[in-house]
XYZ file of C-alpha atoms in Angstrom:
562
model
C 82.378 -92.486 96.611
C 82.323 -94.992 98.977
C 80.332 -98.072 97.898
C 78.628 -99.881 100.949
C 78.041 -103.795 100.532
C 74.457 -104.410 102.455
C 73.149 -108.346 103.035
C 70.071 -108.579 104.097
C 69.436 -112.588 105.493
C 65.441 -112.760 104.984
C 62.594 -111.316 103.178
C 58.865 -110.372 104.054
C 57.898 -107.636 106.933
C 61.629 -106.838 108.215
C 64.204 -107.483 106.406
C 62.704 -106.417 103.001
C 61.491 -103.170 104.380
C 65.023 -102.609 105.722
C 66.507 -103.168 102.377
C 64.196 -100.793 100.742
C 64.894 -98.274 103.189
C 68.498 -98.800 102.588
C 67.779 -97.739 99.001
C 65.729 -94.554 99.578
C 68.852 -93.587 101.616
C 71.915 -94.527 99.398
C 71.043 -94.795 95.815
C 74.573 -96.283 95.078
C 74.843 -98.593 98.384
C 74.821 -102.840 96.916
C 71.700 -104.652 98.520
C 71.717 -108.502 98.281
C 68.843 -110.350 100.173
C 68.766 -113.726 100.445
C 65.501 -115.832 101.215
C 65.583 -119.306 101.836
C 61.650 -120.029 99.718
C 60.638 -119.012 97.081
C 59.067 -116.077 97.845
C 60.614 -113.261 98.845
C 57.340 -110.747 99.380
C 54.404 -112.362 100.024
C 51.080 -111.503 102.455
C 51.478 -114.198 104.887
C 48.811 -112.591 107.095
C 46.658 -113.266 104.155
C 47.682 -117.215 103.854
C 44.680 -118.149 105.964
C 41.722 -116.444 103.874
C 43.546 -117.640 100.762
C 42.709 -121.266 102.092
C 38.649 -120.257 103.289
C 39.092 -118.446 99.187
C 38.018 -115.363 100.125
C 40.808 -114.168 98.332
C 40.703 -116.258 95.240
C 44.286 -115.742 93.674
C 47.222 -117.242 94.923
C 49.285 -114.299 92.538
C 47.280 -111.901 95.187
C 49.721 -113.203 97.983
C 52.555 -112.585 96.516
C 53.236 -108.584 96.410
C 56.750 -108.320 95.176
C 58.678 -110.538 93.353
C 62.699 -110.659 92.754
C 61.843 -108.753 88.700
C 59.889 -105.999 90.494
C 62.246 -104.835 93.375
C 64.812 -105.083 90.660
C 62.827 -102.608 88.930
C 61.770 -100.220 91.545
C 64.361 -100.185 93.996
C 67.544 -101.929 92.337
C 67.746 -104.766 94.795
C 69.557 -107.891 93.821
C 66.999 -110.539 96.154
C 68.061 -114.181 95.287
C 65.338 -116.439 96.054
C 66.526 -120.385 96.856
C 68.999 -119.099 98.875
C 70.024 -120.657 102.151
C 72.829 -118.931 104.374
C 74.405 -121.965 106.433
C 77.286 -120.447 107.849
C 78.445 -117.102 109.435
C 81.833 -115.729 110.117
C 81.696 -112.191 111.760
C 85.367 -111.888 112.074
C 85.956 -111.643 108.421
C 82.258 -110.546 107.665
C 81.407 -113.282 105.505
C 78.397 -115.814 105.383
C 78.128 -119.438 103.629
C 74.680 -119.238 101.260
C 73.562 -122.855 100.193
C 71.971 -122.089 96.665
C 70.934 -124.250 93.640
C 74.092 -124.199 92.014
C 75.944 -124.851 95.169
C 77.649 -122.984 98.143
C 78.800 -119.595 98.009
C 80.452 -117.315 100.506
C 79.470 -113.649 100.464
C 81.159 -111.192 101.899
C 79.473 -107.596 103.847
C 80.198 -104.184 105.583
C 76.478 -104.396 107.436
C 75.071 -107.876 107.962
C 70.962 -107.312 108.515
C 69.676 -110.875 109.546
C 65.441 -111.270 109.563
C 65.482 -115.235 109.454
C 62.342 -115.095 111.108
C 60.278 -118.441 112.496
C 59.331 -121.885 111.737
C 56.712 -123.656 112.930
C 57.217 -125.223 116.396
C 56.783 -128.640 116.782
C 56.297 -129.989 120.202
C 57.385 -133.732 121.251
C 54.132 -135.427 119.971
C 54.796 -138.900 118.557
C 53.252 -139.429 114.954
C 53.505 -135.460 113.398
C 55.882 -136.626 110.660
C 52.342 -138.077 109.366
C 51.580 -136.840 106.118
C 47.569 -135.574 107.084
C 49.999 -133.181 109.145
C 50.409 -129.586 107.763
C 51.362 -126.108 108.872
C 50.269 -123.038 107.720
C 53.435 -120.460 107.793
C 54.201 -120.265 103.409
C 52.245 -119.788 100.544
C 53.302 -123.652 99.734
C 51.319 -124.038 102.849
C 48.358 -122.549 102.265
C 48.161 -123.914 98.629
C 48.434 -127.292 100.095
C 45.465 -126.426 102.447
C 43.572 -125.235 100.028
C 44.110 -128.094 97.780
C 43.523 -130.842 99.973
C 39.971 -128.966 100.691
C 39.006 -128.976 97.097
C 40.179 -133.041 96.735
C 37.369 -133.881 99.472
C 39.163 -133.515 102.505
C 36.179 -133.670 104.892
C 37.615 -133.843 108.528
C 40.090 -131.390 110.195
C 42.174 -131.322 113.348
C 43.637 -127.919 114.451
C 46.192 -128.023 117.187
C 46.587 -124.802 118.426
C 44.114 -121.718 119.135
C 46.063 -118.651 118.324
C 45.596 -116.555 115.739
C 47.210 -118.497 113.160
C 45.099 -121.828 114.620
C 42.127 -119.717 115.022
C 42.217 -118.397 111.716
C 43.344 -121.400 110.303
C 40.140 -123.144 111.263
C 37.775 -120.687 110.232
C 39.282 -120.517 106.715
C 38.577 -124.633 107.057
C 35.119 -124.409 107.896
C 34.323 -121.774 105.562
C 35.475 -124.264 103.186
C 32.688 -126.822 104.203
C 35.391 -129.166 106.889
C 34.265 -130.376 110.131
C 36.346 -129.190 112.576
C 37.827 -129.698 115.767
C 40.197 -127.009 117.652
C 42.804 -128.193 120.314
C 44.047 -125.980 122.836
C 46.439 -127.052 125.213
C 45.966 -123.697 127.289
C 42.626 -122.884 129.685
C 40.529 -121.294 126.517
C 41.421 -119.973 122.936
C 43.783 -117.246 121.966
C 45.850 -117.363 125.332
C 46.354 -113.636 125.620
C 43.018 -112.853 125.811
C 41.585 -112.660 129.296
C 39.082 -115.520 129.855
C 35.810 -113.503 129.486
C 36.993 -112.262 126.075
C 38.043 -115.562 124.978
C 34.860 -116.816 125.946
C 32.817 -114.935 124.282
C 35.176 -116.245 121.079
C 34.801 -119.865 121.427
C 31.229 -119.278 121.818
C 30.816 -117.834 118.413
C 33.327 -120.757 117.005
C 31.127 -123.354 118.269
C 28.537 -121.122 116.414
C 30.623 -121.646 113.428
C 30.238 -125.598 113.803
C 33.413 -125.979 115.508
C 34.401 -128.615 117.787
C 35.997 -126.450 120.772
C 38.353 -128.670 122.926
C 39.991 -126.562 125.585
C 42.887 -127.546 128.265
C 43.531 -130.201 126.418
C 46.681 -131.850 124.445
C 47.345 -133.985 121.713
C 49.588 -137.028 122.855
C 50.153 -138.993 119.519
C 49.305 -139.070 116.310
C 48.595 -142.648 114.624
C 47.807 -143.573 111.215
C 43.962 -144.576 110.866
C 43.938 -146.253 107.232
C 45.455 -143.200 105.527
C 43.947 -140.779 108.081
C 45.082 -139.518 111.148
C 44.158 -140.153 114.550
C 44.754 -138.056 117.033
C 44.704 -138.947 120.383
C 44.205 -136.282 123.430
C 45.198 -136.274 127.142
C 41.518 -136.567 128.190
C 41.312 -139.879 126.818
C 39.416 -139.349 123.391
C 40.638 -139.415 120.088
C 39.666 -137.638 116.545
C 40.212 -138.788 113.239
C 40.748 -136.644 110.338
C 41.794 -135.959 106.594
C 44.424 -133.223 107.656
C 45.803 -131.875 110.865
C 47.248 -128.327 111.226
C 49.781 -127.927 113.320
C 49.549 -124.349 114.753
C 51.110 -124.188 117.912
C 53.339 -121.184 117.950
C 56.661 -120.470 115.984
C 60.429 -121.151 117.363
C 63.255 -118.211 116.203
C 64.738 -119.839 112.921
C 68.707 -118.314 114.844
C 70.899 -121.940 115.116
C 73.261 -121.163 112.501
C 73.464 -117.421 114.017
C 73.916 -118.777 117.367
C 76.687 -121.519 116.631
C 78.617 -118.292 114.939
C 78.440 -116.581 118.618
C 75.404 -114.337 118.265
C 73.876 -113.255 121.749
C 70.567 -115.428 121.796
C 68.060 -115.814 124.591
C 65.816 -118.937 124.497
C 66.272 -118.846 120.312
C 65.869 -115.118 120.129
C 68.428 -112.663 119.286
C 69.263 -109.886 121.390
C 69.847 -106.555 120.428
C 69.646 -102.753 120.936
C 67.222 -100.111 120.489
C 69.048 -99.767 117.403
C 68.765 -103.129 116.644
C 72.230 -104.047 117.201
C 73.382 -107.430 118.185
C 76.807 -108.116 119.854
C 78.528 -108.964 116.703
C 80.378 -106.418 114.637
C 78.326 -104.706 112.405
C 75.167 -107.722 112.365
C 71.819 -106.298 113.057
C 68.799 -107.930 113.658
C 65.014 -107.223 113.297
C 61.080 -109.282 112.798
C 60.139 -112.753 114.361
C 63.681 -114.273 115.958
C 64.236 -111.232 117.924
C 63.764 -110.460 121.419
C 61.757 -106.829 122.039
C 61.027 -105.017 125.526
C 57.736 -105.122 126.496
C 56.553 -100.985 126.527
C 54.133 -102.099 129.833
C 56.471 -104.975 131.915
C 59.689 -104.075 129.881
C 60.317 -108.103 130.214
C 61.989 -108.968 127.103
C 59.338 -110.826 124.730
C 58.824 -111.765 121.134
C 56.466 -109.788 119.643
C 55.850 -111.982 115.959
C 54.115 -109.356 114.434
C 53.971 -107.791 110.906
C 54.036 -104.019 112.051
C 56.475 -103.907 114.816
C 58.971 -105.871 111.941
C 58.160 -103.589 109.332
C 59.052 -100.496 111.546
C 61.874 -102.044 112.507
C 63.597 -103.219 109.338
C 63.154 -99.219 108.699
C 64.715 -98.429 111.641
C 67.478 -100.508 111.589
C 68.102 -98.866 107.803
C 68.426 -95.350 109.812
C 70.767 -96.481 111.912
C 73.287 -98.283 109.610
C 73.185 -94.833 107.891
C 74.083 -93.246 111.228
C 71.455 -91.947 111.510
C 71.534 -92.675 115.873
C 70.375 -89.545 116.876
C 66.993 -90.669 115.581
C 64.802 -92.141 118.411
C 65.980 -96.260 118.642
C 63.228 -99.331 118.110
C 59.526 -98.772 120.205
C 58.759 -100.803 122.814
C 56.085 -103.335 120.995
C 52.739 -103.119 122.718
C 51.782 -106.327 120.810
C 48.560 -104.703 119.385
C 46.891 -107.428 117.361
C 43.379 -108.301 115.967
C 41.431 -111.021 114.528
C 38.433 -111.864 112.943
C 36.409 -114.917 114.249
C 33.051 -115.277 112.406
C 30.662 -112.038 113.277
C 33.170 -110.745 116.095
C 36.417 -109.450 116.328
C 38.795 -109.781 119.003
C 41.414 -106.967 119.659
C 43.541 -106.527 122.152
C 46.938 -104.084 123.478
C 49.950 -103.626 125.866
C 49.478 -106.112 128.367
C 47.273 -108.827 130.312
C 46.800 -110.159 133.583
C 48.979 -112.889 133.487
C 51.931 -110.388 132.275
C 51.433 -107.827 134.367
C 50.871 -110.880 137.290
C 54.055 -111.957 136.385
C 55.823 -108.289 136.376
C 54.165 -108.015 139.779
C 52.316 -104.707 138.573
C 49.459 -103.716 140.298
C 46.105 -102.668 138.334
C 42.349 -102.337 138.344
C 40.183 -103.767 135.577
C 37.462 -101.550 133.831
C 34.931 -103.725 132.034
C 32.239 -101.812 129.946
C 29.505 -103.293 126.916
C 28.487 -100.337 124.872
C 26.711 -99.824 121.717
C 29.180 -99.450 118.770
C 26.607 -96.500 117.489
C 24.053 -94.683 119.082
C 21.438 -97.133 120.196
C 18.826 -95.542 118.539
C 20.393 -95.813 114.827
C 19.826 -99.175 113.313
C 22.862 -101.921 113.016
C 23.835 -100.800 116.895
C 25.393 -104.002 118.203
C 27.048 -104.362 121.456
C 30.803 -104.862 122.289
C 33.061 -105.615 125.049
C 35.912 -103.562 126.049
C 37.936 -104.204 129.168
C 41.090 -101.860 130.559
C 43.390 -102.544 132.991
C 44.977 -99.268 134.571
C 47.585 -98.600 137.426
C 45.312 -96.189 139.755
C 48.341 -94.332 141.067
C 49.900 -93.207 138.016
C 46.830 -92.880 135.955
C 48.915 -94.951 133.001
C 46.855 -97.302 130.748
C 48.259 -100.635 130.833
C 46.250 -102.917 128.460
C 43.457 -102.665 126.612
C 41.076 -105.811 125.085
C 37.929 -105.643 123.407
C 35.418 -108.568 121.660
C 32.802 -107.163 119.304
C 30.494 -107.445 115.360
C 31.638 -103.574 114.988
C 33.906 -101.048 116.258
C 36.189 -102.946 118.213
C 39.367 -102.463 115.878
C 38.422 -98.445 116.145
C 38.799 -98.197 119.662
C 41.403 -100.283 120.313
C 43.371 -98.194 118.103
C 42.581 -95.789 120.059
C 43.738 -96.747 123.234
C 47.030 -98.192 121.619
C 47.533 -94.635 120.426
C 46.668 -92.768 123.956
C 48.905 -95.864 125.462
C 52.297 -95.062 123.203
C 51.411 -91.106 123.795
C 51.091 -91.372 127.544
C 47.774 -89.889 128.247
C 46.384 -90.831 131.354
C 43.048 -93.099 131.682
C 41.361 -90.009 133.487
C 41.860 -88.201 129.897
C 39.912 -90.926 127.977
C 37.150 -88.475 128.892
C 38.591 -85.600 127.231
C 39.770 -87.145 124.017
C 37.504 -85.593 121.166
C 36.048 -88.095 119.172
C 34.088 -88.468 115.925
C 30.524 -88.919 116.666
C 27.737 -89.219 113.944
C 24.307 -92.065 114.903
C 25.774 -93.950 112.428
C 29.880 -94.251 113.687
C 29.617 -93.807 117.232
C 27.717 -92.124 120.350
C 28.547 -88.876 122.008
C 29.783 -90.343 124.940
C 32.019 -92.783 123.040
C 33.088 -95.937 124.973
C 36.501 -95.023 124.802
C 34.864 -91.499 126.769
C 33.160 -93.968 128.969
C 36.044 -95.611 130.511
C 37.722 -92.263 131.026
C 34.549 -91.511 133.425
C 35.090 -94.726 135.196
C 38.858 -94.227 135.862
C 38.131 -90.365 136.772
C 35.243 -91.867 139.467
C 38.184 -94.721 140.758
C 40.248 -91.945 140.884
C 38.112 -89.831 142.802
C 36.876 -92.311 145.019
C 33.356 -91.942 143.120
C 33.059 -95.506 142.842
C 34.974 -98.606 143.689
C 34.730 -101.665 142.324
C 34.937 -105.829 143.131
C 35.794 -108.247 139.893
C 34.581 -111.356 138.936
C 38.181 -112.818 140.227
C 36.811 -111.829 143.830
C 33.438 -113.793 143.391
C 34.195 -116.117 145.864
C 34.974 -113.307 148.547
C 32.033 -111.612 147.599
C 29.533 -114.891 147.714
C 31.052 -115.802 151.361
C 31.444 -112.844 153.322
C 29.030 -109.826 151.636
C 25.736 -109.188 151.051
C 25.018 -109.597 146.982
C 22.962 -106.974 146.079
C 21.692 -107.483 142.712
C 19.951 -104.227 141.016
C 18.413 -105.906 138.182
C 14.563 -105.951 137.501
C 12.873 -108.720 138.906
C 12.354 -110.620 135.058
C 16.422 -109.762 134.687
C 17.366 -111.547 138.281
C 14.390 -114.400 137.399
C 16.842 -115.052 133.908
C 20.082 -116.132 136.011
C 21.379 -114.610 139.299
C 23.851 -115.908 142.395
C 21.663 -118.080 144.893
C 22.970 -115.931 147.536
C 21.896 -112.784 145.894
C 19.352 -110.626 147.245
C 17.388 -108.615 144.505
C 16.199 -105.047 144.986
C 15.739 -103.081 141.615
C 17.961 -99.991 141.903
C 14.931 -97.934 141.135
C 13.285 -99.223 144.662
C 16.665 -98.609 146.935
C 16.192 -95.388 148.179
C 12.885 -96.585 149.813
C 14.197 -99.600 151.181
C 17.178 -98.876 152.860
C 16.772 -100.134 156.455
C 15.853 -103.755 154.287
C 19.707 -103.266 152.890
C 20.820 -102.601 156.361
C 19.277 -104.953 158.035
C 19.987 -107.764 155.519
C 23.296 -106.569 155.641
C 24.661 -106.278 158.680
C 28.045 -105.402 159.556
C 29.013 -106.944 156.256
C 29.994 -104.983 153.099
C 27.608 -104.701 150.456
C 28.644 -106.036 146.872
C 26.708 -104.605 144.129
C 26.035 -105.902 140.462
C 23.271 -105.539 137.579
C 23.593 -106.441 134.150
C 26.320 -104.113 132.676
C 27.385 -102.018 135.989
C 25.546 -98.752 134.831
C 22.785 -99.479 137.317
C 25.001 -100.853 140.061
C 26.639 -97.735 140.004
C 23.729 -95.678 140.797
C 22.984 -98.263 143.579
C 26.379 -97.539 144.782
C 26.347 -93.920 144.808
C 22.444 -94.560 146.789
C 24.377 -96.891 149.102
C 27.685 -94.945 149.798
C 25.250 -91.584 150.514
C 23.880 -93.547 153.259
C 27.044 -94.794 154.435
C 27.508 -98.237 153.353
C 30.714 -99.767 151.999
C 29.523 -101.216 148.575
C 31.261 -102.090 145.793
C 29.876 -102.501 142.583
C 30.757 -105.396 140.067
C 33.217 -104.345 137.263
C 30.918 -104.662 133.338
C 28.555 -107.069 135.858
C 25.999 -109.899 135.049
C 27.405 -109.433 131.691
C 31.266 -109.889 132.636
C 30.686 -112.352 135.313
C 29.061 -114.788 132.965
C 31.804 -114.562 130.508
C 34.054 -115.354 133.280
C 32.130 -117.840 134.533
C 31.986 -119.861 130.709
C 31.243 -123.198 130.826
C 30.251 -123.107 134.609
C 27.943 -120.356 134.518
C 24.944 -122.872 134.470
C 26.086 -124.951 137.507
C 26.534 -121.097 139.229
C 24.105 -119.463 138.214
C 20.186 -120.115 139.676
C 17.135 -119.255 137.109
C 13.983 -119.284 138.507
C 10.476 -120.047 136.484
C 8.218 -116.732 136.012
């Protein structure tokens, strides 16, 4: 029997869940994985609520160790293992280890080398106050410095690892202060979802500095200072550097791997353009399922599948179907909300130059009339002509993560947005209503579809302020709480009677329509349209504009005194 020789470059989500794939498959195949730490298996999703100790272990973290695949699976994993050098012509690779340099030698090279922490040209971050938060040594550091009195905290970065990171820190007692370099936190959520998130972390206590960079980093008597492009400065007992990661592929690359901006290239087998070297997890370049740009996607599940994939394939296995497009489904917890989002955003689909229409809804997470019902935000961008989901986001305390799931799902299994209505969901008062919102944005896309309704976005705010008539269908204690000075308020439940006022008032200009959550303004607009007038109604209204609005919504927005 042919004995196949198997290195796996990397542990963790990919390349340990190809090697024990490789072993279900070939009981008699050698498996050698290298890791560069210490750790060969641990939960580094988990690293940041290790530091807030909500989970109180570090031995928690760590779910496999070098003894136990030994065990189970019969994998040789060497830990303290550094590969410096590659050779694909005679299939070999240089490993730095503790006793010195070895060369190894393989039929099927699987490289998962994943990503260090990026570290942008700011003068001052070799400081020691400076941390990242990527390893267990990482997070044990963190957690550490917290319990030695570490009272001040700088995070640079708001994505999920910054985001996180900061919660876990203020959980822990820290004051502190969140730098994001991009227009609001977690950058690939659209700006009235990531409102709604910086809102609860200033809840939290935390100092909230958006569109704004760090510039240096000076000492400050054994603190840090660091200094900001808006002219302030904040000092602190440790600063987190959480700014993204950068594809851990130079020694790949200098050996003539295909590499695009750092990350490798390969098939939907996960194939690279070396002989017999596959790659999978962090450094590797996916299609996007919505744009199909090519895009990291540094995510746990898409390199778990993967590193099982690419196991399938090395054991010919090429009839099965090749990688999934990643739809980059994520989630995160941020105080009492979660954030959730799917497939793509404006900006990608901007940049793909896709066209789309936005849904916005804010339904109960339960029927209303159940106690604990809480209200969420769930937005959907769709392509009207072919019916195909392109993106889903949603900002909520309950229920979010359920129906994102669920649109991920209808998104990878091609049902059309019209068939959100159809889908046949679990409904009890306590888990849902019986018009779920995922239902309810399948009646929306059915009525854009139709024609029933169209609809004007907060984007178009200034079109509608400038050359329509506002129409806002709110009560008159609702439009007396914060309402566009231009707006004219007639409750929807007064319209029919006061038509000719809507006409006249009007003109020969369109009519946009908005109320507090756009279930009113569509009645309004199905009043309006009946009687002939063009009239739009405001996508998720008051309630989406105001998100969009943020910070600004005061200076837009009139309230009157009652």
């Amino acid at each position: 029997m042919i004995q196949h020789k198997y290195l796996v470059v990397g542990g963790v989500a990919g390349g340990m869940s190809a090697a024990a794939r490789l072993r279900r498959l070939d009981e008699s195949a050698s498996i050698v994985v290298l890791e560069r730490g210490q750790y060969v298996s641990f939960a580094n999703c988990g690293l940041p609520y290790y530091v807030s100790g909500e989970i109180a272990q570090e031995n928690s973290l760590l779910l496999q160790t070098p003894a136990s695949l030994k065990a189970a699976l019969n994998l040789d994993v060497r830990i303290n293992h550094d590969v410096v050098g590659l050779d694909a012509n005679t299939q070999t690779v240089r490993v730095s280890t503790p006793d010195g340099e070895v060369t190894l030698n393989y039929d099927a090279l699987i490289l998962s080398p994943g990503a260090r922490p990026a570290r942008p040209p700011i003068p001052g971050l070799d400081h020691p106050c400076v941390r990242t938060l990527r390893t267990v040594d990482d997070a044990k550091a963190l957690r550490l410095l917290t319990e030695d009195g570490a009272s001040k905290a700088v995070v640079l970065g708001a994505g999920f690892i910054g985001v996180e990171g900061a919660e876990a820190l203020a959980t822990r007692g820290l004051e502190v202060s969140v730098v994001e370099f991009a227009p609001h936190v977690l950058p690939p959520l659209e700006k009235e979802m990531a409102f709604l998130v910086s809102q609860e972390m200033r809840k939290l206590g935390m100092d909230v500095r958006e569109s704004v960079a760090a510039t240096q980093i000076v000492d400050d008597q054994g603190r840090a200072r660091v200094e900001l492009s808006d002219g302030s400065s904040i000092t602190a007992d440790v600063v987190v550097l959480a700014v993204g990661g950068t594809p851990d592929t130079e020694v790949f690359a200098e050996a003539g791997l295909e590499c695009e901006r750092g990350f490798i290239v390969t098939d939907d087998h996960g194939r690279t353009n070396l002989k017999d070297v596959y790659a999978v997890g962090d450094a590797v370049l996916s299609t996007d399922a919505i744009t199909e740009k090519r895009r990291p996607v540094q995510l746990a599940g898409p390199a778990n599948r993967a590193g099982r994939l690419v196991a399938d394939a090395l054991r010919g296995r090429f009839e099965a179907r090749g990688m999934p497009n990643p739809l980059g489904t994520a989630i995160v917890r941020v105080g009492s909300l979660t954030a959730a989002m799917t497939g793509a955003n404006r900006a990608s689909l901007d940049e793909a130059d896709r066209s789309y229409t936005t849904i916005h809804v804010h339904p109960a997470n339960h029927a209303g009339y159940f106690p604990g019902s809480v209200q969420m935000h769930l937005m959907v961008h769709i392509d009207l002509d072919t019916g195909r989901i392109l993106g889903a986001q949603g900002v909520g305390e309950d229920g979010i993560d359920k129906r994102i799931d669920i649109l991920a799902t209808a998104i990878r299994a091609g049902i059309e947005t019209c068939s959100l209505m159809d889908l046949d969901l679990c409904y009890s008062p306590p888990y849902g209503s019986a018009k779920d919102p995922v239902n309810m944005i399948g009646f929306i896309a059915d009525n854009l579809h139709t024609g029933h309704i169209q609809l004007w976005q907060p984007e178009q705010l200034d079109w509608a302020r400038s050359e329509t008539l506002v129409l806002d269908v709110r009560t008159a204690g609702e439009f007396a709480s914060g309402h566009l000075p231009e707006a004219v308020n007639i409750p929807h439940t007064e319209l029919r009677s006061r038509l000719d006022e809507v006409r006249q008032l009007a003109g020969d200009r369109d009519i946009a329509v908005m109320c507090q959550s756009g279930v009113r303004s569509y009645i309004a607009h199905r009043i309006l349209t009946a009687a002939g007038l063009a009239a739009p109604t405001l996508s998720g209204g008051m309630l989406t504009l105001k998100a969009w609005l943020g910070a600004e919504a005061d200076e837009v927005l009139v309230k009157e005194e009652r």
